[in-house]
Coordinates of C-alpha atoms in Angstrom, one line a residue:
Chain A
M1 CA 15.4 -21.1 11.2
R2 CA 13.3 -18.1 10.2
T3 CA 12.3 -18.4 6.5
L4 CA 11.6 -15.6 4.0
Y5 CA 9.7 -16.7 0.9
H6 CA 10.8 -14.3 -1.9
Y7 CA 11.2 -13.9 -5.6
W8 CA 14.3 -12.7 -7.6
L9 CA 14.2 -8.9 -7.9
S10 CA 10.9 -8.6 -6.1
A11 CA 11.3 -5.1 -4.5
S12 CA 8.9 -5.8 -1.7
S13 CA 10.9 -9.0 -0.8
R14 CA 14.1 -7.0 -0.9
K15 CA 12.6 -4.4 1.5
V16 CA 11.9 -7.2 4.1
R17 CA 15.4 -8.7 3.5
I18 CA 17.0 -5.3 4.3
A19 CA 14.8 -4.7 7.3
L20 CA 15.6 -8.2 8.7
G21 CA 19.3 -7.5 8.2
E22 CA 19.1 -4.1 9.9
K23 CA 17.4 -5.8 12.9
G24 CA 20.2 -8.3 13.0
L25 CA 17.8 -11.2 12.5
D26 CA 19.0 -14.5 10.8
F27 CA 16.9 -16.0 8.1
E28 CA 17.0 -18.3 5.2
L29 CA 15.7 -17.4 1.7
Q30 CA 13.3 -19.6 -0.1
V31 CA 12.5 -18.8 -3.8
E32 CA 8.7 -19.0 -4.4
K33 CA 7.5 -18.9 -8.0
I34 CA 4.2 -17.3 -7.3
S35 CA 2.7 -18.2 -10.7
D36 CA 2.8 -21.9 -9.7
R37 CA 0.2 -21.1 -7.0
R38 CA 1.3 -23.9 -4.8
P39 CA -1.5 -24.8 -2.3
E40 CA 1.0 -24.9 0.6
F41 CA 2.1 -21.4 -0.2
L42 CA -1.5 -20.1 -0.7
A43 CA -2.2 -21.5 2.8
L44 CA 0.5 -19.2 4.1
N45 CA -0.8 -16.2 2.1
P46 CA -4.2 -16.4 0.4
A47 CA -3.1 -13.3 -1.7
G48 CA -0.6 -15.6 -3.3
D49 CA 2.2 -13.1 -3.3
V50 CA 5.7 -12.8 -1.8
P51 CA 7.1 -11.9 0.6
V52 CA 6.0 -14.2 3.3
L53 CA 7.9 -14.6 6.6
V54 CA 7.7 -17.7 8.7
E55 CA 9.1 -17.3 12.2
E56 CA 10.9 -20.1 14.0
D57 CA 7.8 -20.9 16.1
G58 CA 5.7 -21.3 12.9
T59 CA 4.0 -17.9 13.0
S60 CA 3.5 -16.9 9.3
L61 CA 3.3 -13.3 8.2
A62 CA 2.2 -12.0 4.8
D63 CA 2.4 -8.6 3.0
H64 CA 5.5 -6.4 3.1
T65 CA 3.9 -3.6 5.0
A66 CA 2.5 -5.9 7.7
I67 CA 5.8 -7.7 8.0
C68 CA 7.9 -4.6 8.4
E69 CA 5.6 -3.1 11.0
Y70 CA 5.6 -6.4 12.8
L71 CA 9.4 -6.6 12.8
D72 CA 9.6 -3.1 14.2
E73 CA 7.2 -4.0 17.0
A74 CA 8.5 -7.5 17.8
Y75 CA 12.2 -6.5 17.7
P76 CA 12.2 -2.9 18.9
D77 CA 16.0 -2.6 19.1
T78 CA 17.2 -0.6 16.0
P79 CA 13.8 1.2 15.5
L80 CA 13.2 1.8 11.8
I81 CA 10.1 4.0 11.7
G82 CA 10.8 7.0 14.0
S83 CA 10.0 8.3 17.5
T84 CA 7.0 10.6 17.6
P85 CA 3.7 10.0 15.8
T86 CA 4.4 12.8 13.4
E87 CA 7.9 11.5 12.5
R88 CA 6.5 8.0 12.0
A89 CA 3.8 9.5 9.7
E90 CA 6.5 11.1 7.6
T91 CA 8.4 7.8 7.3
R92 CA 5.2 5.9 6.4
R93 CA 4.2 8.6 3.9
L94 CA 7.5 8.0 2.1
V95 CA 7.3 4.2 2.4
S96 CA 3.9 4.5 0.6
W97 CA 5.5 6.8 -2.0
F98 CA 8.1 4.2 -2.9
D99 CA 5.9 1.0 -2.5
G100 CA 3.0 2.6 -4.2
K101 CA 3.9 5.5 -6.6
F102 CA 7.5 4.5 -7.5
N103 CA 6.4 0.9 -7.8
A104 CA 3.5 1.6 -10.2
E105 CA 5.4 4.3 -12.2
V106 CA 8.9 2.8 -12.4
T107 CA 9.4 -0.7 -10.9
E108 CA 6.4 -2.4 -12.5
N109 CA 7.2 -0.8 -15.9
L110 CA 10.9 -1.8 -15.9
V111 CA 11.6 -4.8 -13.6
G112 CA 8.0 -6.1 -14.0
E113 CA 7.9 -5.8 -17.8
K114 CA 11.5 -6.7 -18.7
L115 CA 12.0 -9.6 -16.2
I116 CA 9.3 -10.7 -13.8
K117 CA 6.6 -11.1 -16.5
R118 CA 8.8 -13.3 -18.6
Y119 CA 10.0 -15.5 -15.6
L120 CA 6.5 -16.0 -14.4
G121 CA 5.2 -16.8 -17.9
W122 CA 2.8 -13.8 -17.8
G123 CA 3.5 -12.5 -21.4
Y124 CA 5.8 -10.2 -23.3
P125 CA 7.1 -6.8 -22.3
H126 CA 5.2 -3.7 -23.5
A127 CA 7.5 -1.2 -25.1
A128 CA 5.2 1.7 -24.1
A129 CA 5.3 0.7 -20.4
I130 CA 9.1 0.5 -20.5
R131 CA 9.4 3.9 -22.1
A132 CA 7.1 5.3 -19.4
G133 CA 9.2 3.7 -16.7
L134 CA 12.5 5.2 -18.2
Q135 CA 10.9 8.6 -18.3
N136 CA 9.2 8.5 -14.8
I137 CA 12.4 7.5 -12.9
H138 CA 13.8 11.0 -13.4
Y139 CA 11.1 12.6 -11.4
H140 CA 11.6 10.2 -8.6
L141 CA 15.4 10.6 -8.5
D142 CA 14.7 14.4 -8.4
Y143 CA 12.5 13.9 -5.4
I144 CA 15.1 11.7 -3.6
A145 CA 17.7 14.5 -4.3
Y146 CA 15.3 17.1 -2.9
L147 CA 14.8 15.1 0.3
A148 CA 18.5 14.1 0.6
E149 CA 19.7 17.7 0.3
R150 CA 17.5 18.8 3.2
R151 CA 17.8 15.8 5.6
N152 CA 20.4 13.4 6.7
W153 CA 18.3 10.4 5.5
L154 CA 15.0 10.5 3.4
A155 CA 12.5 10.8 6.3
G156 CA 14.7 12.8 8.7
D157 CA 17.8 12.5 10.9
T158 CA 17.9 8.7 11.1
F159 CA 18.1 5.9 8.6
S160 CA 14.5 4.5 8.3
L161 CA 12.1 2.2 6.4
A162 CA 11.8 5.0 3.9
D163 CA 15.4 4.6 2.9
I164 CA 14.9 0.8 2.9
S165 CA 11.9 0.9 0.6
A166 CA 13.5 3.4 -1.8
G167 CA 16.7 1.3 -1.8
A168 CA 14.9 -1.9 -2.4
H169 CA 13.1 -0.5 -5.5
L170 CA 16.2 1.3 -6.9
S171 CA 18.4 -1.8 -6.4
A172 CA 15.9 -3.9 -8.5
V173 CA 15.9 -1.3 -11.3
D174 CA 19.7 -0.9 -11.0
Y175 CA 20.1 -4.6 -11.7
L176 CA 18.7 -3.8 -15.2
G177 CA 21.1 -0.9 -15.6
D178 CA 18.1 1.4 -15.9
V179 CA 18.9 4.0 -13.3
P180 CA 20.4 7.2 -14.9
W181 CA 22.8 7.9 -12.1
D182 CA 24.9 10.3 -14.2
D183 CA 22.0 12.7 -14.5
H184 CA 21.3 12.6 -10.7
P185 CA 24.5 13.0 -8.6
E186 CA 22.6 13.9 -5.4
A187 CA 20.5 10.7 -5.6
R188 CA 23.6 8.7 -6.4
L189 CA 25.3 10.1 -3.3
W190 CA 22.4 9.0 -1.1
Y191 CA 22.3 5.5 -2.8
S192 CA 26.0 5.0 -2.3
R193 CA 25.4 5.4 1.4
I194 CA 22.7 2.8 1.3
K195 CA 24.7 0.5 -0.8
S196 CA 27.6 0.5 1.6
R197 CA 25.5 -0.7 4.6
R198 CA 26.4 -4.2 5.6
C199 CA 22.7 -5.4 5.3
F200 CA 22.5 -4.3 1.7
R201 CA 25.4 -6.5 0.6
P202 CA 23.6 -9.8 0.2
L203 CA 21.2 -8.1 -2.4
L204 CA 24.3 -7.1 -4.4
G205 CA 25.3 -10.7 -4.6
D206 CA 22.1 -11.9 -6.2
A207 CA 22.5 -13.2 -9.8
L208 CA 19.6 -14.3 -12.0
P209 CA 20.5 -17.3 -14.2
G210 CA 21.1 -16.0 -17.7
N211 CA 20.7 -12.4 -16.6
P212 CA 23.8 -11.1 -15.0
P213 CA 23.7 -7.5 -13.6
P214 CA 25.8 -4.7 -15.1
A215 CA 29.3 -4.2 -13.8
H216 CA 28.5 -1.2 -11.6
Y217 CA 25.6 -3.0 -9.8
A218 CA 27.6 -4.4 -7.0
D219 CA 30.4 -1.8 -7.1
L220 CA 30.3 0.5 -4.1
D221 CA 32.2 3.2 -6.1
F222 CA 29.8 3.3 -9.1
Chain B
M1 CA -10.9 22.7 13.2
R2 CA -9.2 19.6 11.9
T3 CA -9.6 19.4 8.1
L4 CA -9.7 16.3 5.8
Y5 CA -9.2 16.9 2.1
H6 CA -11.1 14.2 0.3
Y7 CA -12.8 13.4 -3.0
W8 CA -16.3 11.9 -3.6
L9 CA -16.3 8.1 -3.4
S10 CA -12.5 8.0 -2.8
A11 CA -12.3 4.8 -0.8
S12 CA -9.0 5.8 0.9
S13 CA -10.6 9.0 2.0
R14 CA -13.6 7.1 3.3
K15 CA -11.3 4.9 5.3
V16 CA -9.9 7.9 7.1
R17 CA -13.3 9.4 7.7
I18 CA -14.5 6.2 9.4
A19 CA -11.3 6.0 11.5
L20 CA -11.7 9.6 12.6
G21 CA -15.3 8.9 13.5
E22 CA -14.5 5.7 15.5
K23 CA -11.8 7.7 17.4
G24 CA -14.5 10.4 18.2
L25 CA -12.4 13.1 16.5
D26 CA -14.2 16.1 15.0
F27 CA -13.2 17.3 11.5
E28 CA -14.5 19.2 8.5
L29 CA -14.4 17.9 5.0
Q30 CA -12.9 19.8 2.1
V31 CA -13.4 18.4 -1.4
E32 CA -10.1 18.4 -3.4
K33 CA -10.3 17.9 -7.2
I34 CA -6.9 16.3 -7.5
S35 CA -6.8 16.8 -11.3
D36 CA -6.6 20.6 -10.7
R37 CA -3.1 20.0 -9.1
R38 CA -3.4 23.2 -7.0
P39 CA 0.0 24.3 -5.8
E40 CA -1.3 24.8 -2.2
F41 CA -2.5 21.2 -2.2
L42 CA 0.7 19.8 -3.7
A43 CA 2.6 21.6 -0.9
L44 CA 0.6 19.5 1.6
N45 CA 1.1 16.3 -0.4
P46 CA 3.7 16.2 -3.2
A47 CA 2.0 12.9 -4.3
G48 CA -1.0 15.1 -5.2
D49 CA -3.5 12.6 -3.9
V50 CA -6.3 12.6 -1.3
P51 CA -6.7 12.0 1.6
V52 CA -4.7 14.7 3.4
L53 CA -5.4 15.5 7.1
V54 CA -4.5 18.8 8.6
E55 CA -4.5 18.9 12.4
E56 CA -5.6 22.0 14.3
D57 CA -2.0 22.9 15.0
G58 CA -1.3 22.9 11.3
T59 CA 0.5 19.5 11.1
S60 CA -0.3 18.0 7.8
L61 CA -0.4 14.3 7.1
A62 CA -0.7 12.5 3.8
D63 CA -1.3 9.0 2.6
H64 CA -4.2 6.9 4.0
T65 CA -1.9 4.3 5.6
A66 CA 0.3 6.8 7.3
I67 CA -2.8 8.8 8.5
C68 CA -4.5 5.8 10.0
E69 CA -1.4 4.6 11.8
Y70 CA -0.8 8.1 13.0
L71 CA -4.4 8.3 14.4
D72 CA -4.0 5.1 16.2
E73 CA -0.7 6.3 17.8
A74 CA -1.8 9.9 18.6
Y75 CA -5.2 9.0 19.9
P76 CA -4.7 5.6 21.5
D77 CA -8.2 5.3 23.0
T78 CA -10.4 3.0 20.9
P79 CA -7.4 1.1 19.4
L80 CA -8.1 0.0 15.8
I81 CA -5.2 -2.3 14.9
G82 CA -5.0 -4.9 17.7
S83 CA -2.9 -5.8 20.8
T84 CA -0.1 -8.2 20.1
P85 CA 2.4 -7.8 17.2
T86 CA 0.9 -10.9 15.6
E87 CA -2.7 -9.7 15.9
R88 CA -1.6 -6.3 14.5
A89 CA 0.2 -8.1 11.6
E90 CA -3.1 -9.9 10.7
T91 CA -5.1 -6.6 10.8
R92 CA -2.5 -4.9 8.5
R93 CA -2.4 -7.9 6.2
L94 CA -6.1 -7.5 5.6
V95 CA -5.9 -3.7 5.3
S96 CA -3.3 -4.3 2.6
W97 CA -5.7 -6.8 1.0
F98 CA -8.5 -4.3 0.7
D99 CA -6.4 -1.2 0.0
G100 CA -4.2 -3.1 -2.5
K101 CA -5.8 -6.2 -4.0
F102 CA -9.5 -5.2 -3.7
N103 CA -8.7 -1.7 -4.8
A104 CA -6.9 -2.8 -8.0
E105 CA -9.3 -5.7 -8.8
V106 CA -12.6 -4.1 -8.0
T107 CA -12.7 -0.5 -6.8
E108 CA -10.5 0.9 -9.6
N109 CA -12.4 -1.1 -12.2
L110 CA -15.9 0.0 -11.1
V111 CA -15.8 3.3 -9.1
G112 CA -12.6 4.4 -10.9
E113 CA -13.8 3.7 -14.4
K114 CA -17.5 4.6 -14.1
L115 CA -17.3 7.8 -12.0
I116 CA -13.9 9.1 -10.9
K117 CA -12.3 9.1 -14.3
R118 CA -15.1 11.1 -15.7
Y119 CA -15.3 13.6 -12.8
L120 CA -11.6 14.2 -13.1
G121 CA -11.6 14.5 -16.9
W122 CA -9.3 11.5 -17.3
G123 CA -11.1 9.8 -20.1
Y124 CA -13.9 7.3 -20.8
P125 CA -14.8 4.1 -19.0
H126 CA -13.3 0.9 -20.4
A127 CA -15.9 -1.8 -20.7
A128 CA -13.4 -4.6 -20.3
A129 CA -12.2 -3.1 -16.9
I130 CA -15.8 -2.9 -15.7
R131 CA -16.5 -6.5 -16.7
A132 CA -13.4 -7.6 -14.8
G133 CA -14.5 -5.6 -11.7
L134 CA -18.0 -7.1 -11.7
Q135 CA -16.4 -10.6 -12.0
N136 CA -13.6 -10.1 -9.4
I137 CA -16.0 -8.8 -6.7
H138 CA -17.5 -12.3 -6.1
Y139 CA -14.1 -13.7 -5.0
H140 CA -13.6 -10.9 -2.5
L141 CA -17.1 -11.3 -1.1
D142 CA -16.4 -15.0 -0.7
Y143 CA -13.3 -14.1 1.2
I144 CA -15.2 -11.7 3.5
A145 CA -17.7 -14.5 4.2
Y146 CA -14.9 -17.0 4.9
L147 CA -13.4 -14.6 7.5
A148 CA -16.7 -13.5 8.9
E149 CA -17.9 -17.1 9.5
R150 CA -14.7 -17.8 11.5
R151 CA -14.2 -14.6 13.4
N152 CA -16.3 -11.9 15.2
W153 CA -14.8 -9.2 12.9
L154 CA -12.6 -9.6 9.8
A155 CA -9.2 -9.6 11.6
G156 CA -10.3 -11.2 14.9
D157 CA -12.4 -10.6 18.0
T158 CA -12.6 -6.8 17.7
F159 CA -13.6 -4.3 15.1
S160 CA -10.5 -3.0 13.4
L161 CA -9.0 -1.1 10.6
A162 CA -9.5 -4.2 8.4
D163 CA -13.3 -3.8 8.7
I164 CA -12.9 -0.1 8.1
S165 CA -10.9 -0.6 5.0
A166 CA -13.2 -3.3 3.6
G167 CA -16.2 -1.2 4.5
A168 CA -14.8 1.9 2.8
H169 CA -14.2 0.1 -0.5
L170 CA -17.5 -1.7 -0.5
S171 CA -19.5 1.4 0.4
A172 CA -18.0 3.2 -2.7
V173 CA -18.9 0.2 -4.9
D174 CA -22.3 -0.1 -3.3
Y175 CA -23.0 3.6 -4.3
L176 CA -23.0 2.3 -7.9
G177 CA -25.3 -0.6 -7.0
D178 CA -22.5 -3.0 -8.1
V179 CA -22.3 -5.2 -5.0
P180 CA -24.2 -8.5 -5.7
W181 CA -25.4 -8.8 -2.1
D182 CA -28.1 -11.4 -3.0
D183 CA -25.4 -13.9 -4.0
H184 CA -23.4 -13.4 -0.8
P185 CA -25.6 -13.4 2.3
E186 CA -22.7 -13.9 4.8
A187 CA -20.9 -10.9 3.5
R188 CA -24.2 -8.9 3.6
L189 CA -24.6 -9.8 7.2
W190 CA -21.1 -8.5 8.1
Y191 CA -21.7 -5.3 6.0
S192 CA -25.0 -4.7 7.7
R193 CA -23.2 -4.6 11.1
I194 CA -20.6 -2.1 9.6
K195 CA -23.4 0.0 8.1
S196 CA -25.2 0.4 11.4
R197 CA -22.2 1.8 13.2
R198 CA -22.7 5.5 14.0
C199 CA -19.5 6.5 12.3
F200 CA -20.5 5.0 9.1
R201 CA -23.7 7.1 8.8
P202 CA -22.2 10.3 7.3
L203 CA -20.9 8.3 4.3
L204 CA -24.4 7.0 3.6
G205 CA -25.6 10.6 3.4
D206 CA -23.1 11.6 0.6
A207 CA -24.8 12.3 -2.8
L208 CA -22.9 13.1 -5.9
P209 CA -24.6 15.9 -8.0
G210 CA -26.4 14.2 -10.9
N211 CA -25.5 10.7 -9.6
P212 CA -27.8 9.7 -6.8
P213 CA -27.2 6.3 -5.1
P214 CA -29.6 3.4 -5.4
A215 CA -32.4 3.2 -2.9
H216 CA -30.8 0.4 -0.8
Y217 CA -27.5 2.3 -0.4
A218 CA -28.4 4.2 2.8
D219 CA -31.0 1.6 4.0
L220 CA -29.8 -0.3 7.1
D221 CA -32.2 -3.2 6.2
F222 CA -31.0 -3.8 2.6

């Protein structure tokens, strides 16, 4: 069986989980506490980070960008990046926006500070970082609304890795109840379409021991 | 003429410059001081960052990952990523290593703190960050040596975007004289092969006003 090493609420692991689901590929999840730095895991990925995907033939793949590009090449049914080089550049620009900019400005400041740091034993949350995250998210939800008002999906006519990446990050922040949906009805509308996709459901079933999500987290009519 | 918006010593801009050169594509450089946040530039890239590539037909492309993937798709002669999905995943894993891990642990701490912060008016260098960068670079040079001892180029048999990304970051740090080449002869050997490529030469001719590079920077026998 294909195995995905992941960590609770790791947005980049969620991105790969959704992509695998959209491709219709079966996999089992294996939780990897990256702070343990297990030698067997470092042999799979010297960078020591999740996600890592191990295919049934033993091929191991590390880094969420490399894994998603690999999945789109190795399993070309249900393409997730686009058709022409220009369309594909637009998808990848937005994937970098969410994996880079949104991650640094929002996800790290909220999910990273409030939960992951503590779980991995990497110290205490910084109040200033959390305040910055709560402020920055408005700008990103405005940008999602701007795109969603002009296009069917974030990168164009079809559902793509841009929606997957944005959905992965927002779902992790939403687990904390930190997405101000009431102030951003257009972004909420886009997210409700993501949330109702079959491949998104398993994420909504995740529960961290001792840290249940808010009631609206798994609710499709939130 | 094709135009690349860049900034002095921006490693991600250097990566695109080298890729354009390897593809044999002509372009002119346009310096963009991103801290000015020019509305015309933000219209090309809402993220406000360099590099941005504008093709002769006016198509604009933002984000170094998206641009390099686009170049490899739109100009498929001289492929820079690899052949099979697995080879391509290995190239992209290493590209992410240098653009993500090396950038955060070394480039930002040295080039970012010592030069770019000051040029953009974003404050003063942090001594602790500089110390961390000078320490972290050893681990990365060891990893380059590990790869270069086992493979012809970093990602495998052929020169690839992994070498380009690593070379772009190291060249920016080398401009400061902060690469401890004497301690890492294997990495130096690999870099001397990068440095002697025709497409790398223009980078070695860059000179920041008031901040000349050390004598060995442009020397092929360093």
